[in-house]
Short mmCIF file of C-alpha atoms in Angstrom, two decimals:
data_model
loop_
_atom_site.label_atom_id
_atom_site.label_comp_id
_atom_site.label_asym_id
_atom_site.label_seq_id
_atom_site.Cartn_x
_atom_site.Cartn_y
_atom_site.Cartn_z
CA MET P 65 -65.75 75.10 15.92
CA ALA P 66 -65.84 72.76 12.94
CA GLN P 67 -62.40 74.09 11.76
CA GLN P 68 -60.90 73.24 15.08
CA GLY P 69 -62.82 69.71 14.79
CA LYS P 70 -60.77 68.95 11.37
CA GLN P 71 -57.71 70.34 12.52
CA GLN P 72 -57.68 68.35 15.73
CA SER P 73 -58.78 65.18 13.32
CA VAL P 74 -55.63 66.13 11.36
CA MET P 75 -53.42 66.35 14.56
CA ASP P 76 -54.64 62.93 15.68
CA ARG P 77 -54.11 61.33 12.05
CA ILE P 78 -50.17 62.91 12.44
CA SER P 79 -49.35 61.36 15.51
CA ARG P 80 -51.27 58.23 14.67
CA THR P 81 -48.85 57.83 11.76
CA GLN P 82 -46.23 58.21 14.17
CA GLU P 83 -47.24 55.29 16.27
CA MET P 84 -47.89 53.58 12.87
CA VAL P 85 -43.95 53.35 12.32
CA TYR P 86 -43.28 51.70 15.77
CA GLU P 87 -46.30 49.06 14.80
CA MET P 88 -46.05 48.14 11.39
CA THR P 89 -43.07 45.88 10.07
CA VAL P 90 -41.19 46.06 7.13
CA GLY P 91 -43.13 42.96 5.68
CA GLU P 92 -46.05 45.25 5.80
CA VAL P 93 -45.04 48.16 3.34
CA MET P 94 -42.33 46.10 1.23
CA ALA P 95 -43.04 45.58 -2.75
CA SER P 96 -42.65 41.46 -2.75
CA LYS P 97 -42.98 41.85 -6.79
CA MET P 98 -40.02 43.06 -7.87
CA VAL P 99 -37.72 42.84 -11.03
CA THR P 100 -34.31 41.43 -10.00
CA VAL P 101 -31.33 40.48 -12.72
CA ARG P 102 -28.83 37.65 -12.72
CA PRO P 103 -25.18 38.26 -11.86
CA ASP P 104 -24.53 36.75 -15.85
CA HIS P 105 -26.62 39.36 -17.65
CA THR P 106 -24.35 41.93 -18.90
CA MET P 107 -24.91 45.97 -18.03
CA ALA P 108 -26.50 46.40 -21.78
CA GLU P 109 -29.61 44.01 -20.66
CA PHE P 110 -29.34 45.72 -16.96
CA ARG P 111 -29.93 49.03 -18.84
CA VAL P 112 -32.92 47.72 -21.05
CA LEU P 113 -34.78 46.55 -17.94
CA LEU P 114 -34.01 50.01 -16.07
CA ARG P 115 -35.91 51.89 -18.92
CA ASP P 116 -38.30 49.04 -19.83
CA ASN P 117 -39.63 48.91 -15.87
CA LYS P 118 -38.75 52.94 -15.25
CA ILE P 119 -36.97 51.82 -12.43
CA SER P 120 -33.66 53.03 -10.98
CA GLY P 121 -31.74 49.97 -9.75
CA THR P 122 -32.53 46.00 -8.84
CA PRO P 123 -31.32 43.49 -6.49
CA VAL P 124 -28.97 40.86 -8.17
CA VAL P 125 -30.34 37.22 -7.71
CA GLN P 126 -28.65 33.90 -8.38
CA ASP P 127 -30.44 30.86 -7.87
CA GLY P 128 -33.13 32.51 -5.83
CA ARG P 129 -30.21 33.64 -3.50
CA LEU P 130 -29.59 37.63 -3.26
CA VAL P 131 -25.69 38.05 -4.35
CA GLY P 132 -25.80 42.05 -4.80
CA MET P 133 -27.46 45.47 -5.68
CA ILE P 134 -27.19 47.00 -8.39
CA SER P 135 -28.00 50.77 -9.41
CA ILE P 136 -28.37 53.19 -12.15
CA GLU P 137 -24.99 54.93 -10.72
CA ASP P 138 -23.51 51.65 -11.46
CA LEU P 139 -24.90 51.77 -15.27
CA ILE P 140 -23.79 55.73 -15.31
CA SER P 141 -20.19 54.68 -14.16
CA ALA P 142 -19.93 51.27 -16.64
CA LEU P 143 -20.94 54.27 -19.57
CA THR P 144 -18.26 56.22 -18.11
CA ASP P 145 -15.98 53.40 -18.53
CA ASN P 146 -17.16 52.00 -21.66
CA ALA P 147 -18.15 48.75 -20.07
CA LEU P 148 -21.45 48.09 -21.25
CA HIS P 149 -20.48 44.59 -22.13
CA ALA P 150 -19.29 43.90 -18.62
CA LEU P 151 -21.19 41.44 -16.30
CA VAL P 152 -23.49 42.75 -13.73
CA GLY P 153 -21.85 40.51 -11.29
CA ASP P 154 -18.71 42.59 -11.89
CA ARG P 155 -20.00 45.70 -11.58
CA MET P 156 -22.61 45.42 -8.58
CA LYS P 157 -22.48 46.20 -4.77
CA LYS P 158 -21.39 43.09 -3.00
CA LYS P 159 -21.56 44.29 0.30
CA VAL P 160 -25.32 44.53 0.49
CA GLU P 161 -27.26 46.28 3.25
CA CYS P 162 -30.80 44.01 4.20
CA LEU P 163 -33.76 44.51 6.21
CA TYR P 164 -35.83 41.55 7.63
CA THR P 165 -39.54 41.50 6.72
CA ASP P 166 -39.94 41.37 10.57
CA GLU P 167 -38.26 44.69 11.35
CA LEU P 168 -40.14 47.36 12.71
CA LEU P 169 -40.56 50.29 10.26
CA VAL P 170 -38.95 53.01 12.54
CA HIS P 171 -35.66 50.83 12.53
CA CYS P 172 -36.04 50.72 8.16
CA ILE P 173 -36.56 54.27 8.30
CA ALA P 174 -33.79 55.16 10.34
CA LYS P 175 -31.45 52.87 8.07
CA PHE P 176 -32.87 54.86 5.07
CA SER P 177 -31.75 58.31 6.94
CA LYS P 178 -28.31 56.91 8.14
CA LEU P 179 -26.93 55.21 4.99
CA GLY P 180 -28.84 57.31 1.80
CA TYR P 181 -29.53 54.12 -0.04
CA ARG P 182 -32.63 54.33 -2.01
CA ARG P 183 -33.80 50.58 -1.74
CA TYR P 184 -33.32 48.04 0.35
CA PRO P 185 -33.61 44.06 -0.37
CA VAL P 186 -36.00 42.52 2.27
CA LEU P 187 -35.16 39.16 3.36
CA ASN P 188 -37.06 36.57 5.65
CA ARG P 189 -35.52 34.80 8.59
CA ASP P 190 -34.77 31.97 6.15
CA ASN P 191 -32.11 34.50 4.54
CA GLU P 192 -34.43 34.09 1.31
CA LEU P 193 -35.17 37.49 -0.79
CA VAL P 194 -38.84 38.34 -0.55
CA GLY P 195 -39.23 41.77 -1.32
CA ILE P 196 -37.67 45.60 -1.51
CA VAL P 197 -38.38 48.79 0.44
CA THR P 198 -38.24 52.29 -1.36
CA LYS P 199 -39.33 55.58 0.49
CA SER P 200 -42.19 55.56 -1.66
CA SER P 201 -42.89 51.75 -0.72
CA ILE P 202 -43.07 52.99 2.84
CA VAL P 203 -45.50 56.03 2.22
CA GLU P 204 -48.01 53.74 0.23
CA GLY P 205 -47.85 51.26 2.95
CA LEU P 206 -48.71 54.11 5.89
CA LEU P 207 -51.07 55.83 3.48
CA ARG P 208 -52.61 52.35 3.00
CA LYS P 209 -52.89 51.68 6.51
CA LEU P 210 -54.08 54.86 7.78
CA GLU P 211 -56.95 54.64 4.81
CA ILE P 212 -58.20 51.55 6.51
CA GLU P 213 -58.12 52.33 9.53
CA TYR P 214 -60.05 55.83 8.56
CA GLU P 215 -62.81 53.94 7.02
CA ARG P 216 -63.25 51.89 9.86
CA SER P 217 -63.57 54.40 12.29
CA GLU P 218 -65.89 56.13 9.26
CA THR P 219 -68.05 52.98 9.43
CA LYS P 220 -68.00 52.82 12.77
CA GLU P 221 -69.35 56.02 13.37
CA ASN P 222 -72.25 55.90 10.67
CA SER P 223 -73.19 52.28 11.83
CA ALA P 224 -73.96 53.59 15.52
CA PRO P 225 -77.77 55.65 14.74
CA PRO P 226 -77.19 59.41 16.07
CA ARG P 227 -77.80 59.23 20.04
CA PRO P 228 -81.08 61.48 20.42
CA THR P 229 -80.43 64.38 23.01
CA MET P 230 -82.74 65.58 25.87
CA ARG P 231 -83.04 68.94 24.33
CA LYS P 232 -83.58 67.67 20.73
CA PHE P 233 -86.32 65.54 22.21
CA PHE P 234 -87.89 68.47 23.55
CA GLU P 235 -87.68 70.75 20.67
CA ASP P 236 -89.89 68.40 18.49
CA VAL P 237 -92.07 67.92 21.09
CA PHE P 238 -95.21 70.58 21.18
CA ALA P 239 -96.82 70.91 24.35
CA ASP P 240 -97.45 73.57 26.98
CA GLU P 241 -95.69 71.62 29.56
CA ILE P 242 -94.03 68.73 29.22
CA SER P 243 -91.91 66.00 31.51
CA PHE P 244 -91.27 63.02 32.74
CA THR P 245 -91.48 61.68 36.13
CA PHE P 246 -90.10 58.65 38.10
CA LYS P 247 -90.82 57.74 41.17
CA TYR P 248 -88.67 54.88 43.33
CA ASN P 249 -89.30 54.30 46.89
CA VAL P 250 -86.37 53.64 49.45
CA VAL P 251 -86.33 51.12 52.46
CA GLY P 252 -84.75 52.84 55.53
CA GLN P 253 -82.38 51.68 58.11
CA SER P 254 -80.48 49.06 55.57
CA LEU P 255 -78.40 49.77 52.72
CA LYS P 256 -78.93 46.57 51.26
CA HIS P 257 -80.96 47.83 48.57
CA ALA P 258 -79.42 51.33 48.58
CA GLY P 259 -78.24 52.55 45.35
CA LYS P 260 -81.20 50.59 43.44
CA ALA P 261 -83.05 53.76 42.81
CA ALA P 262 -80.01 55.71 41.56
CA SER P 263 -78.71 52.97 39.19
CA GLU P 264 -82.11 52.67 37.53
CA LEU P 265 -82.88 55.99 37.14
CA LYS P 266 -79.24 56.36 35.60
CA ASN P 267 -80.28 53.91 33.16
CA VAL P 268 -83.51 55.50 32.69
CA LEU P 269 -81.76 58.79 31.57
CA LYS P 270 -79.48 57.15 29.90
CA ASN P 271 -82.04 55.70 27.60
CA LEU P 272 -83.66 59.03 27.37
CA GLY P 273 -80.04 60.33 25.71
CA ILE P 274 -78.80 62.18 28.55
CA CYS P 275 -74.92 62.87 28.22
CA PRO P 276 -72.72 60.51 30.29
CA PRO P 277 -70.78 63.52 32.20
CA LEU P 278 -74.30 64.73 33.32
CA LEU P 279 -75.72 61.05 33.93
CA ARG P 280 -72.61 60.83 36.04
CA ARG P 281 -73.41 63.60 37.99
CA ILE P 282 -77.06 62.80 38.68
CA GLY P 283 -76.22 58.99 39.70
CA VAL P 284 -73.72 59.91 42.24
CA ALA P 285 -75.94 62.74 43.78
CA THR P 286 -78.96 60.59 43.46
CA TYR P 287 -76.71 57.81 45.34
CA GLU P 288 -75.38 59.86 48.01
CA ALA P 289 -78.88 60.90 49.00
CA GLU P 290 -80.16 57.23 48.61
CA ILE P 291 -77.81 56.16 50.97
CA ASN P 292 -78.76 59.08 53.43
CA LEU P 293 -82.62 57.70 53.28
CA ALA P 294 -81.49 54.54 53.64
CA SER P 295 -78.99 54.89 56.56
CA TYR P 296 -81.04 57.62 58.75
CA THR P 297 -84.46 57.76 58.27
CA GLN P 298 -87.73 55.34 58.41
CA GLY P 299 -87.69 55.31 54.58
CA GLY P 300 -88.67 57.79 52.04
CA GLU P 301 -88.67 58.09 48.17
CA ILE P 302 -86.65 59.42 45.24
CA ARG P 303 -88.46 61.32 42.64
CA ALA P 304 -86.93 62.31 39.31
CA GLN P 305 -88.37 65.01 37.08
CA VAL P 306 -87.09 65.34 33.47
CA GLU P 307 -87.93 68.76 32.01
CA LYS P 308 -86.75 70.70 28.71
CA TRP P 309 -84.34 72.25 30.82
CA GLY P 310 -82.71 69.92 32.66
CA VAL P 311 -83.21 67.15 35.38
CA THR P 312 -84.81 67.41 39.17
CA VAL P 313 -84.30 65.02 41.66
CA GLU P 314 -85.78 65.20 45.32
CA ALA P 315 -85.35 63.13 48.24
CA VAL P 316 -88.08 63.15 50.58
CA ASP P 317 -88.49 61.30 53.84
CA ASN P 318 -90.79 61.28 56.94
CA GLY P 319 -88.46 62.23 59.71
CA PRO P 320 -86.62 62.03 62.05
CA GLY P 321 -85.37 65.18 60.17
CA ILE P 322 -81.86 66.75 60.47
CA PRO P 323 -81.30 69.01 64.21
CA ASP P 324 -78.65 71.15 62.29
CA VAL P 325 -78.62 71.72 58.74
CA GLU P 326 -75.90 73.80 58.53
CA LYS P 327 -73.24 71.59 60.41
CA ALA P 328 -74.85 68.57 58.32
CA LEU P 329 -73.13 70.16 54.95
CA GLN P 330 -69.98 70.49 57.04
CA PRO P 331 -67.44 68.41 55.04
CA GLY P 332 -66.53 65.46 57.09
CA TYR P 333 -69.43 66.11 60.01
CA SER P 334 -70.94 62.61 60.22
CA THR P 335 -73.92 61.36 62.48
CA ALA P 336 -73.35 57.97 60.96
CA PRO P 337 -73.96 54.76 63.19
CA ASP P 338 -71.28 52.09 63.01
CA TRP P 339 -72.97 49.79 60.60
CA VAL P 340 -73.34 52.61 58.09
CA ARG P 341 -69.57 53.17 58.12
CA GLU P 342 -68.52 49.61 58.01
CA LEU P 343 -70.41 49.55 55.04
CA GLY P 344 -68.23 52.16 53.49
CA PHE P 345 -70.48 55.06 53.89
CA GLY P 346 -70.87 57.92 56.67
CA ALA P 347 -67.51 59.85 56.64
CA GLY P 348 -69.92 63.07 56.44
CA MET P 349 -68.93 63.83 52.54
CA GLY P 350 -72.56 62.60 51.12
CA LEU P 351 -73.86 66.49 51.09
CA VAL P 352 -70.76 67.79 50.26
CA ASN P 353 -70.53 65.34 47.28
CA ILE P 354 -74.36 66.29 46.28
CA GLN P 355 -73.50 70.18 46.52
CA LYS P 356 -70.59 69.44 44.20
CA CYS P 357 -72.46 67.36 41.61
CA SER P 358 -75.67 69.27 41.18
CA ASP P 359 -76.15 72.63 39.80
CA GLU P 360 -78.41 73.85 42.66
CA MET P 361 -79.34 71.96 46.03
CA VAL P 362 -81.66 72.85 48.45
CA LEU P 363 -82.24 71.21 51.75
CA LYS P 364 -84.79 71.48 53.96
CA SER P 365 -85.60 70.08 57.36
CA THR P 366 -87.51 70.00 60.29
CA VAL P 367 -87.49 67.70 63.17
CA PRO P 368 -89.46 65.17 63.51
CA ASP P 369 -91.28 65.79 60.07
CA GLY P 370 -88.51 64.83 57.81
CA THR P 371 -86.09 66.09 55.32
CA HIS P 372 -86.86 67.47 51.48
CA LEU P 373 -83.71 67.19 49.60
CA THR P 374 -83.57 69.10 46.25
CA MET P 375 -81.30 68.77 43.20
CA ARG P 376 -81.39 70.68 40.10
CA PHE P 377 -79.18 69.43 36.85
CA TYR P 378 -78.97 71.78 33.53
CA TYR P 379 -78.40 70.64 30.33
CA THR P 380 -75.08 71.99 28.86
CA THR P 381 -74.47 72.45 25.53
CA MET Q 184 -48.15 59.69 23.22
CA GLY Q 185 -50.74 60.27 25.57
CA THR Q 186 -51.61 58.10 28.79
CA LEU Q 187 -50.91 54.79 28.81
CA ASP Q 188 -53.73 52.30 28.53
CA MET Q 189 -53.41 49.26 30.54
CA ASN Q 190 -55.62 46.02 29.95
CA VAL Q 191 -57.38 44.78 32.66
CA ARG Q 192 -56.24 41.54 32.28
CA GLU Q 193 -52.85 42.83 32.47
CA ILE Q 194 -53.61 44.32 36.35
CA VAL Q 195 -55.04 41.01 36.99
CA THR Q 196 -51.88 39.20 36.37
CA LEU Q 197 -49.75 42.21 37.66
CA LEU Q 198 -51.80 41.85 41.08
CA ASP Q 199 -51.88 37.90 40.99
CA ALA Q 200 -55.87 38.53 41.54
CA GLU Q 201 -58.54 35.71 40.95
CA VAL Q 202 -61.13 36.50 38.65
CA ILE Q 203 -64.45 36.33 40.25
CA THR Q 204 -66.72 37.84 37.75
CA GLY Q 205 -66.37 39.49 34.05
CA GLY Q 206 -63.35 37.38 32.99
CA GLU Q 207 -64.72 37.15 29.15
CA ARG Q 208 -65.11 40.81 29.32
CA MET Q 209 -61.81 42.05 30.96
CA ASP Q 210 -59.39 41.44 27.73
CA LYS Q 211 -61.40 44.57 26.04
CA ILE Q 212 -61.06 46.80 28.56
CA ASP Q 213 -58.21 49.30 28.83
CA VAL Q 214 -57.87 51.89 31.63
CA GLN Q 215 -55.67 54.56 32.27
CA ARG Q 216 -56.53 55.48 35.76
CA CYS Q 217 -56.88 53.97 39.17
CA PHE Q 218 -58.66 54.91 42.62
CA SER Q 219 -58.11 53.29 45.95
CA ALA Q 220 -60.25 53.90 49.15
CA ASP Q 221 -62.16 52.34 51.39
CA LEU Q 222 -64.75 55.26 51.94
CA MET Q 223 -67.29 55.06 48.88
CA SER Q 224 -68.38 58.99 49.28
CA ASP Q 225 -64.28 59.50 48.54
CA VAL Q 226 -64.85 57.34 45.48
CA LEU Q 227 -67.93 59.26 44.48
CA ALA Q 228 -66.46 62.52 45.01
CA ARG Q 229 -63.91 62.12 41.78
CA SER Q 230 -64.58 61.44 38.13
CA HIS Q 231 -62.94 58.13 36.76
CA ASN Q 232 -62.33 58.50 33.35
CA ASN Q 233 -61.57 54.94 32.44
CA GLY Q 234 -60.34 54.24 35.85
CA ILE Q 235 -60.53 51.09 37.93
CA LEU Q 236 -61.29 50.87 41.69
CA LEU Q 237 -59.45 49.18 44.32
CA THR Q 238 -60.91 48.57 47.36
CA GLY Q 239 -61.18 46.93 51.04
CA LEU Q 240 -64.79 47.08 50.66
CA ALA Q 241 -66.32 43.70 49.56
CA ASN Q 242 -70.24 44.17 49.88
CA ILE Q 243 -72.21 45.55 47.19
CA GLN Q 244 -71.81 49.18 47.97
CA ALA Q 245 -68.62 48.60 46.25
CA VAL Q 246 -70.02 47.40 43.03
CA ARG Q 247 -72.95 49.73 42.89
CA THR Q 248 -70.35 52.82 43.40
CA ALA Q 249 -68.22 51.66 40.61
CA ASP Q 250 -71.68 51.08 38.50
CA ILE Q 251 -73.12 54.96 39.80
CA ALA Q 252 -69.60 56.35 38.87
CA ASP Q 253 -68.88 54.42 35.61
CA ILE Q 254 -65.85 52.86 36.92
CA LYS Q 255 -64.55 50.10 34.38
CA ALA Q 256 -63.58 47.39 37.11
CA VAL Q 257 -63.40 46.45 40.76
CA CYS Q 258 -60.70 45.07 42.71
CA ILE Q 259 -60.85 43.81 46.01
CA VAL Q 260 -57.46 44.10 48.19
CA ARG Q 261 -56.16 42.07 51.48
CA GLY Q 262 -58.00 38.77 50.07
CA LYS Q 263 -61.51 39.74 51.06
CA THR Q 264 -64.37 37.30 49.48
CA PRO Q 265 -67.16 39.73 47.86
CA ASP Q 266 -70.37 39.45 49.02
CA PRO Q 267 -72.83 37.01 46.86
CA SER Q 268 -74.69 39.91 46.57
CA ALA Q 269 -71.75 42.24 45.08
CA VAL Q 270 -70.72 39.43 42.79
CA GLU Q 271 -74.40 39.56 41.36
CA LEU Q 272 -74.52 42.83 40.59
CA ALA Q 273 -71.20 42.87 39.16
CA ARG Q 274 -72.27 40.14 36.90
CA GLN Q 275 -75.80 42.18 36.01
CA LYS Q 276 -73.93 45.12 35.58
CA SER Q 277 -70.84 43.55 33.54
CA ILE Q 278 -68.24 45.27 35.66
CA PRO Q 279 -65.28 42.82 36.12
CA LEU Q 280 -64.30 41.74 39.76
CA PHE Q 281 -61.29 40.30 40.91
CA VAL Q 282 -59.56 39.73 44.30
CA THR Q 283 -55.92 39.89 45.05
CA LYS Q 284 -54.10 39.28 48.28
CA LYS Q 285 -51.66 42.00 48.15
CA THR Q 286 -52.31 45.11 50.37
CA MET Q 287 -53.77 48.34 49.30
CA PHE Q 288 -50.19 49.56 49.59
CA GLU Q 289 -48.53 47.01 47.67
CA ALA Q 290 -51.14 46.72 45.01
CA CYS Q 291 -51.21 50.53 44.67
CA GLY Q 292 -47.63 50.55 44.56
CA ILE Q 293 -47.51 48.11 41.55
CA LEU Q 294 -49.76 49.78 39.48
CA TYR Q 295 -48.70 52.97 40.04
CA GLY Q 296 -44.81 51.93 39.05
CA LYS Q 297 -46.90 50.41 35.51
CA GLY Q 298 -47.80 53.64 35.08
CA LEU Q 299 -51.33 53.81 35.71
CA GLN Q 300 -52.52 57.47 36.51
CA PRO Q 301 -54.14 59.05 39.58
CA VAL Q 302 -57.96 60.29 38.67
CA GLY Q 303 -58.73 63.37 38.39
CA ASP Q 304 -60.93 65.82 40.75
#
């Protein structure tokens, strides 16, 4: 399980790296500190520069302007020609492929694989040389960003206190029997306040640490039950009991009761008056929804005494 | 790269909608899904992971339903004015609420075209 989680997070980060290539610009990965040569330097001087800085090529700059690129390959060909005293300006490549600071990294990477050069000078939109990009500066730039994001998400995770779960709570408490009960009165024949009990209950259960999917199921089922109390009865109450194994919610009223329970459970069957339908309910889906959301549902009704609906929800791992 | 995230503010712009409440929050809310219905039981029957609701229902139950079903924002269609109680509840529950003059069909079409996904079962 832990192994799987780890793999998942590695996959997440790989796809995140792919996304970053589309988000980051050349300016974010370029090295702005760089070694340059002038065109009036000799190839011998260039050789010393490469050796001392442990690099394999540099931009050639005159009066702050990029005029060419020169690399170790040009030095080798100068050595072969016995031309170490030639000027850099005469041996450099004058036709230079450049990148701009605001270009997306994805374009930059495409250029690397298409043209095969090992380094590209980076210009700003005023055509001034502001940096250099190599494959290693791309990798470093990506890693840097990934690390920053990773740290940010780590601190976010750490700063939020671990959410207590209901299960954990009951594990830590010792009693022969323990439960929480919450009771809400529901007014009948009016939808004005309907949903308030469900909303409040959901809030309470959230504070008790019940996980969001279960919270939603309990909320929806309770809301539908509450709508039924408000639409069809003279009023009633919603009782919720939170226990070690799960939550029970009951909706109890004092009449008039459901004449045909089996029929009431059919999807789409409804006896709702118009005023209920106008308010967005009464489509004959309430009990169906309750059945779907709860792990267990028992509906008992007698005319004219009333209805007793019991819904059970179990904690899942 | 997975499902598209659409900012709620972007949806407001696309639907040329008037923001009733939650304007300051919506920039931070991204959604992926949308469900449209006037019947709240149909809304409650589904799971709305990172979804918004388009509805012609302008009363408090539209907002209640959104709250209970963990819906991120509510858009009322056909230019209906929401009940004051609905606005008040939306404010209380920090659920962005906005109104578009467009019909349900048109609003859905626009959002579907921009890549919002339907909700699950």
